[in-house]
Short mmCIF file of C-alpha atoms in Angstrom, two decimals:
data_model
loop_
_atom_site.label_atom_id
_atom_site.label_comp_id
_atom_site.label_asym_id
_atom_site.label_seq_id
_atom_site.Cartn_x
_atom_site.Cartn_y
_atom_site.Cartn_z
CA MET A 1 -9.84 -12.78 -17.75
CA SER A 2 -12.25 -11.09 -19.64
CA GLY A 3 -11.62 -7.70 -21.17
CA PRO A 4 -13.66 -4.74 -22.65
CA GLN A 5 -16.83 -5.79 -24.23
CA GLY A 6 -16.30 -4.01 -27.55
CA PRO A 7 -14.18 -1.69 -29.46
CA GLY A 8 -14.01 1.90 -27.76
CA VAL A 9 -15.51 0.51 -24.64
CA SER A 10 -13.79 0.71 -21.09
CA ARG A 11 -15.60 -0.91 -18.11
CA ALA A 12 -15.14 0.30 -14.47
CA VAL A 13 -16.54 -0.81 -11.02
CA VAL A 14 -18.36 2.15 -9.65
CA VAL A 15 -19.29 2.20 -6.00
CA GLU A 16 -22.51 4.48 -5.97
CA ALA A 17 -22.70 4.66 -2.20
CA PRO A 18 -21.77 2.32 0.62
CA GLY A 19 -22.75 -1.25 -0.28
CA GLU A 20 -23.96 -0.24 -3.71
CA HIS A 21 -21.74 -0.88 -6.76
CA ARG A 22 -22.34 -1.60 -10.46
CA LEU A 23 -19.99 -2.47 -13.47
CA VAL A 24 -20.49 0.24 -15.98
CA GLU A 25 -19.33 0.40 -19.66
CA ARG A 26 -18.31 3.73 -20.99
CA GLU A 27 -16.11 5.20 -23.71
CA ILE A 28 -12.51 4.81 -23.35
CA PRO A 29 -11.17 7.90 -21.48
CA GLU A 30 -8.84 10.39 -23.32
CA PRO A 31 -5.86 11.92 -21.46
CA GLY A 32 -5.84 15.62 -21.22
CA PRO A 33 -2.78 17.83 -21.10
CA GLY A 34 0.01 16.37 -18.86
CA GLU A 35 -1.94 13.12 -18.59
CA VAL A 36 -1.57 9.60 -19.59
CA ARG A 37 -4.02 6.76 -20.20
CA VAL A 38 -2.96 3.43 -18.64
CA ARG A 39 -4.22 0.00 -19.59
CA VAL A 40 -4.71 -1.57 -16.19
CA ALA A 41 -3.09 -4.91 -15.82
CA ALA A 42 -3.73 -5.65 -12.14
CA ALA A 43 -5.15 -3.72 -9.14
CA GLY A 44 -4.84 -4.86 -5.50
CA ILE A 45 -7.77 -4.59 -3.05
CA CYS A 46 -6.86 -3.41 0.36
CA MET A 47 -8.71 -2.79 3.62
CA SER A 48 -8.98 0.91 2.61
CA ASP A 49 -11.08 -0.24 -0.40
CA ARG A 50 -13.21 -2.31 1.96
CA GLU A 51 -13.91 0.58 4.02
CA VAL A 52 -14.85 2.62 0.99
CA TYR A 53 -17.40 -0.16 0.06
CA ASP A 54 -18.70 -0.51 3.64
CA GLY A 55 -18.90 3.12 4.11
CA HIS A 56 -16.44 3.19 7.05
CA ARG A 57 -13.92 5.61 5.36
CA ALA A 58 -13.90 9.03 7.00
CA PRO A 59 -16.01 11.45 4.87
CA GLY A 60 -13.22 13.75 4.19
CA TYR A 61 -11.26 10.84 2.51
CA VAL A 62 -13.73 9.56 0.01
CA ARG A 63 -16.08 11.09 -2.65
CA TYR A 64 -18.95 8.89 -3.79
CA PRO A 65 -19.60 7.76 -6.52
CA VAL A 66 -16.11 6.63 -7.01
CA THR A 67 -14.24 3.89 -8.91
CA PRO A 68 -11.81 2.49 -6.23
CA GLY A 69 -8.40 1.06 -6.79
CA HIS A 70 -5.18 2.77 -5.50
CA GLU A 71 -2.81 -0.26 -5.73
CA TRP A 72 -2.15 -1.00 -9.60
CA ALA A 73 0.18 -1.42 -12.28
CA GLY A 74 -0.40 -1.19 -16.09
CA THR A 75 1.03 0.16 -19.42
CA VAL A 76 0.83 3.61 -20.92
CA GLU A 77 -1.48 3.23 -23.82
CA ALA A 78 -2.01 7.01 -24.77
CA VAL A 79 -0.41 10.40 -23.78
CA GLY A 80 -1.99 13.77 -23.55
CA ALA A 81 -0.57 17.22 -24.95
CA GLY A 82 2.82 17.97 -23.46
CA VAL A 83 3.75 14.41 -22.35
CA ASP A 84 6.74 12.65 -23.91
CA PRO A 85 5.28 9.97 -26.35
CA ALA A 86 8.28 7.73 -25.48
CA LEU A 87 6.11 6.77 -22.50
CA MET A 88 3.93 4.74 -24.81
CA GLY A 89 4.07 1.09 -24.08
CA ARG A 90 5.98 1.37 -20.97
CA GLY A 91 4.95 -0.60 -17.70
CA CYS A 92 4.39 1.70 -14.77
CA VAL A 93 2.90 2.60 -11.43
CA ALA A 94 1.88 5.89 -10.23
CA GLU A 95 1.64 7.76 -6.88
CA GLY A 96 -1.79 7.91 -5.57
CA PHE A 97 -1.71 11.30 -3.84
CA ARG A 98 -2.40 14.18 -6.11
CA ALA A 99 0.06 16.43 -4.58
CA CYS A 100 0.29 19.96 -5.98
CA GLY A 101 3.89 20.15 -6.18
CA THR A 102 4.09 23.90 -5.30
CA CYS A 103 3.20 24.17 -1.43
CA GLU A 104 5.82 24.38 1.11
CA ARG A 105 5.60 20.73 2.11
CA CYS A 106 5.83 19.67 -1.52
CA ARG A 107 8.76 21.91 -2.19
CA CYS A 108 10.57 20.25 0.81
CA GLY A 109 9.86 16.74 -0.74
CA GLU A 110 7.08 15.82 1.66
CA THR A 111 4.52 15.19 -1.08
CA SER A 112 2.31 13.04 1.20
CA LEU A 113 1.96 16.22 3.57
CA CYS A 114 0.61 18.41 0.69
CA THR A 115 -1.31 21.25 2.19
CA ALA A 116 -3.44 21.81 -0.98
CA GLY A 117 -6.08 19.36 0.18
CA TYR A 118 -6.66 15.65 0.15
CA ALA A 119 -7.05 14.04 -3.33
CA GLU A 120 -5.98 10.66 -4.07
CA THR A 121 -6.63 8.03 -7.02
CA GLY A 122 -9.26 5.55 -5.98
CA PHE A 123 -10.84 7.64 -3.24
CA THR A 124 -11.58 11.13 -4.54
CA GLU A 125 -10.33 10.53 -8.08
CA PRO A 126 -11.26 7.47 -10.42
CA GLY A 127 -9.27 4.50 -9.51
CA ALA A 128 -7.88 1.27 -11.17
CA PHE A 129 -10.74 -1.18 -10.66
CA ALA A 130 -11.29 -0.48 -14.35
CA ASP A 131 -9.95 -1.30 -17.84
CA HIS A 132 -8.37 2.16 -18.21
CA LEU A 133 -7.07 4.81 -15.83
CA VAL A 134 -6.09 8.34 -16.47
CA VAL A 135 -3.47 9.84 -14.17
CA PRO A 136 -1.07 12.88 -14.32
CA ALA A 137 2.17 11.94 -16.05
CA ARG A 138 4.15 13.61 -13.37
CA LEU A 139 3.11 10.88 -10.98
CA LEU A 140 4.46 7.99 -12.99
CA HIS A 141 7.11 5.51 -11.89
CA LEU A 142 8.34 3.41 -14.84
CA LEU A 143 9.00 -0.15 -14.35
CA PRO A 144 11.98 -2.25 -16.00
CA PRO A 145 11.14 -3.87 -19.22
CA GLU A 146 9.38 -7.27 -18.96
CA ALA A 147 8.47 -6.46 -15.31
CA ASP A 148 5.74 -8.65 -13.78
CA LEU A 149 2.89 -6.11 -13.67
CA ARG A 150 0.77 -8.54 -11.60
CA ALA A 151 3.37 -8.30 -8.88
CA ALA A 152 3.94 -4.64 -9.57
CA ALA A 153 0.32 -4.03 -8.32
CA LEU A 154 1.76 -4.16 -4.93
CA ILE A 155 4.29 -1.38 -5.18
CA GLU A 156 1.82 0.98 -3.75
CA PRO A 157 1.77 -0.62 -0.27
CA ALA A 158 5.47 -1.23 -0.56
CA ALA A 159 5.94 2.43 -1.07
CA ALA A 160 4.31 2.98 2.40
CA ILE A 161 6.75 0.54 3.87
CA ALA A 162 9.62 2.22 2.11
CA ALA A 163 8.62 5.59 3.70
CA ALA A 164 8.65 3.77 6.98
CA VAL A 165 12.04 2.39 6.25
CA ARG A 166 13.36 5.73 5.34
CA VAL A 167 12.28 7.41 8.69
CA GLY A 168 13.23 4.23 10.59
CA ARG A 169 16.83 4.43 9.29
CA PRO A 170 17.74 0.68 9.87
CA ARG A 171 21.44 0.11 10.19
CA PRO A 172 23.37 -3.16 9.67
CA GLY A 173 23.42 -5.48 12.62
CA GLU A 174 20.34 -3.76 14.43
CA ARG A 175 17.58 -5.80 16.13
CA VAL A 176 14.43 -5.09 14.18
CA ALA A 177 10.91 -6.07 14.78
CA VAL A 178 7.90 -6.13 12.46
CA VAL A 179 4.54 -6.25 14.26
CA GLY A 180 1.87 -7.75 11.88
CA ALA A 181 2.33 -10.16 9.19
CA GLY A 182 -0.40 -9.09 6.60
CA THR A 183 0.62 -7.60 3.09
CA LEU A 184 2.40 -4.53 4.80
CA GLY A 185 4.21 -6.84 7.25
CA LEU A 186 5.55 -9.18 4.67
CA LEU A 187 6.64 -6.39 2.44
CA ALA A 188 8.31 -4.92 5.58
CA VAL A 189 10.26 -8.13 6.18
CA GLN A 190 11.51 -8.12 2.57
CA LEU A 191 12.54 -4.42 2.55
CA LEU A 192 14.08 -4.54 6.06
CA ALA A 193 16.11 -7.81 5.25
CA ALA A 194 18.12 -5.73 2.78
CA SER A 195 19.55 -3.77 5.68
CA SER A 196 21.26 -7.08 7.09
CA PRO A 197 19.83 -6.88 10.56
CA ALA A 198 21.15 -8.98 13.42
CA GLU A 199 17.66 -10.20 14.16
CA LEU A 200 14.44 -9.62 12.08
CA VAL A 201 11.49 -10.78 14.36
CA VAL A 202 7.94 -10.78 13.32
CA VAL A 203 4.96 -10.49 15.81
CA ASP A 204 1.60 -12.06 14.70
CA PRO A 205 -1.02 -14.02 16.41
CA ARG A 206 -1.47 -16.17 13.22
CA ALA A 207 1.07 -19.02 13.16
CA ALA A 208 0.55 -19.50 9.54
CA ARG A 209 1.42 -15.82 8.85
CA GLY A 210 4.56 -16.10 11.07
CA LYS A 211 5.71 -19.16 9.03
CA GLN A 212 5.26 -17.06 5.82
CA ALA A 213 7.31 -14.32 7.19
CA LEU A 214 10.19 -16.76 7.93
CA ARG A 215 10.11 -17.60 4.26
CA HIS A 216 10.48 -13.97 3.37
CA GLY A 217 13.68 -13.40 5.47
CA ALA A 218 12.42 -13.05 9.12
CA SER A 219 14.72 -14.78 11.72
CA GLU A 220 12.07 -15.48 14.12
CA ALA A 221 8.19 -15.41 14.53
CA LEU A 222 6.52 -14.82 17.70
CA SER A 223 2.99 -14.33 18.91
CA PRO A 224 1.95 -11.19 20.79
CA GLU A 225 2.11 -13.15 24.09
CA GLU A 226 5.41 -14.37 23.41
CA ALA A 227 6.75 -11.09 22.49
CA GLU A 228 5.24 -9.43 25.52
CA ALA A 229 6.76 -11.96 27.75
CA GLY A 230 10.26 -12.28 26.48
CA SER A 231 11.10 -9.36 23.97
CA ALA A 232 10.10 -6.15 25.89
CA GLY A 233 12.79 -3.55 25.33
CA ARG A 234 14.67 -5.75 22.91
CA PHE A 235 14.56 -3.94 19.47
CA ASP A 236 16.57 -0.91 18.03
CA LEU A 237 13.75 -0.42 15.49
CA VAL A 238 10.11 -1.55 15.50
CA VAL A 239 7.89 -1.31 12.49
CA GLU A 240 4.14 -1.56 13.27
CA THR A 241 2.00 -2.63 10.30
CA ALA A 242 -1.24 -4.18 11.82
CA GLY A 243 -3.28 -1.15 12.83
CA ALA A 244 -4.93 -3.35 15.49
CA PRO A 245 -6.32 -1.68 18.62
CA SER A 246 -3.26 -2.64 20.82
CA THR A 247 -0.43 -2.70 18.43
CA ALA A 248 0.60 0.99 18.57
CA ALA A 249 1.29 0.59 22.41
CA SER A 250 2.71 -2.79 22.36
CA SER A 251 5.19 -1.81 19.49
CA CYS A 252 6.42 0.93 21.75
CA LEU A 253 7.00 -1.55 24.53
CA LEU A 254 9.18 -3.83 22.21
CA ALA A 255 11.48 -0.91 21.48
CA ARG A 256 14.68 -0.51 23.64
CA ARG A 257 15.40 2.81 25.47
CA GLY A 258 16.31 5.32 22.83
CA GLY A 259 14.78 3.07 19.94
CA ARG A 260 12.76 3.94 17.24
CA ALA A 261 8.94 2.86 16.62
CA ILE A 262 7.36 3.58 13.18
CA LEU A 263 3.61 3.19 12.97
CA THR A 264 2.20 2.42 9.53
CA GLY A 265 -1.14 0.63 10.37
CA MET A 266 -4.46 2.68 10.06
CA PHE A 267 -5.90 2.90 13.68
CA ALA A 268 -9.52 3.25 14.43
CA ALA A 269 -10.88 5.50 17.13
CA GLY A 270 -10.71 3.80 20.71
CA ALA A 271 -7.23 2.10 19.94
CA THR A 272 -5.14 1.71 23.11
CA GLY A 273 -3.07 4.90 23.69
CA ILE A 274 0.80 5.05 24.06
CA ASP A 275 1.85 5.53 27.63
CA PRO A 276 3.45 9.07 27.94
CA VAL A 277 5.38 7.92 31.00
CA HIS A 278 7.13 5.15 29.12
CA LEU A 279 7.84 7.45 26.27
CA SER A 280 9.44 10.13 28.53
CA VAL A 281 11.54 7.54 30.55
CA SER A 282 12.53 5.47 27.40
CA GLN A 283 13.46 8.50 25.11
CA LEU A 284 11.72 6.62 22.16
CA GLU A 285 11.58 8.17 18.83
CA ILE A 286 8.08 7.60 17.30
CA ARG A 287 7.04 8.34 13.68
CA SER A 288 3.94 7.71 11.89
CA VAL A 289 3.43 7.05 8.07
CA PHE A 290 0.33 7.69 5.93
CA GLY A 291 0.99 7.10 2.34
CA ALA A 292 4.24 7.72 0.90
CA PRO A 293 6.32 10.64 -0.48
CA SER A 294 7.77 10.53 -4.06
CA ALA A 295 11.06 9.48 -2.69
CA ALA A 296 9.63 6.51 -1.08
CA TRP A 297 7.88 5.40 -4.23
CA ALA A 298 11.27 5.66 -5.98
CA ASP A 299 12.74 3.44 -3.16
CA ALA A 300 9.97 0.82 -3.73
CA VAL A 301 10.29 0.68 -7.44
CA ARG A 302 14.13 0.53 -7.36
CA ALA A 303 13.92 -2.37 -4.81
CA PHE A 304 11.34 -4.17 -7.12
CA GLY A 305 13.64 -3.83 -9.99
CA LEU A 306 16.63 -5.22 -8.26
CA GLY A 307 14.83 -8.19 -6.88
CA LEU A 308 14.96 -7.13 -3.18
CA LEU A 309 11.18 -6.87 -3.15
CA ASP A 310 9.22 -9.80 -4.50
CA PRO A 311 5.47 -9.24 -4.12
CA ALA A 312 4.22 -12.02 -6.19
CA PRO A 313 4.09 -14.81 -3.53
CA LEU A 314 1.77 -12.53 -1.45
CA ILE A 315 -1.02 -12.73 -3.82
CA SER A 316 -3.48 -15.49 -3.07
CA HIS A 317 -6.65 -14.56 -5.21
CA GLU A 318 -7.26 -13.07 -8.53
CA PHE A 319 -10.74 -12.04 -9.85
CA PRO A 320 -12.00 -10.32 -13.13
CA LEU A 321 -14.00 -7.06 -12.53
CA GLU A 322 -17.35 -8.89 -12.79
CA ARG A 323 -16.62 -10.63 -9.35
CA PHE A 324 -15.71 -7.53 -7.52
CA ALA A 325 -18.33 -8.24 -4.76
CA GLU A 326 -16.84 -11.65 -4.25
CA ALA A 327 -13.24 -10.20 -4.18
CA VAL A 328 -13.86 -7.34 -1.87
CA ALA A 329 -15.73 -9.69 0.56
CA LEU A 330 -12.54 -11.79 1.04
CA VAL A 331 -10.53 -8.66 2.27
CA GLY A 332 -10.76 -8.42 6.09
CA GLY A 333 -12.64 -11.72 6.37
CA GLY A 334 -10.07 -12.95 8.84
CA ASP A 335 -9.06 -16.01 6.81
CA ALA A 336 -5.22 -16.31 7.44
CA LYS A 337 -4.86 -18.00 3.85
CA THR A 338 -6.19 -14.85 2.40
CA GLY A 339 -3.28 -12.80 1.25
CA LYS A 340 -3.46 -9.98 -1.41
CA VAL A 341 -6.57 -9.99 -3.59
CA LEU A 342 -6.24 -8.83 -7.05
CA LEU A 343 -8.65 -7.65 -9.79
CA ARG A 344 -7.46 -8.34 -13.33
CA PRO A 345 -9.46 -6.39 -15.80
#
């Protein structure tokens, strides 16, 4: 992979407006008080980044021009005033939401529900599709020595799944389903397998993705048609990860009476609604997840360090910054062979 083009130079992909980007060279950024500068090792591209590039992200959740990149890992290269110099050289990831830390929700530990306004690395703040990234030190999560920073770039989506696992409260011996076998779904399989379920079933229309889920710990893979025909009301816990138009409603139908359904996919307007009659009669517990609070980040980093979470096999493509357009075009392209796509500065 190519690096900076000269001493004191840092490159970054800048999306000027939907469909318009350029690779810029600038001075290496200096961290301010309470900040660190990270040398980016790898950054993942997800559908949210594709939405930023295509102009499909809701206006309140992006600010152009922007350097995208909210899934990343790297090494602390410099610290600002007031930051412990012992962080230098440490491998790390960092929370994306710039929670204020002082509002009522933050004080209750619900940092992903911060009421101070939305701000997130890679959407409203400069992200990691760059050689260097500056972030508040308080958002860092340190990685074990010799951690695979390429794989650690997937800790951000894993944190969202860890948030779903927290609210889903899986218990040993329960019947669990994961709807969707994309990156989030396969990470969910890994984390949920650690709870020793009696069954861990994955539902996805792509047979190849179902087979991949079996390699990551699922006990059975079903198509949506097979699940609808034979698994209605079967599961204690259903974790939805696909964000497809029908999957919120279908996930609720898979849950048993009194069961739990956790929605993590990002749904577009017009998605099939959840039947309120079914909800009231079945007494379901439904939660949604958007991002992850600090505690879920800590859970994901801990699982990664213990080897319970191994994102490396989910990576299918790696590109240098110069090939951003080619890389982002793969995401959401519909090819079942495309897993997680990384940029490697």
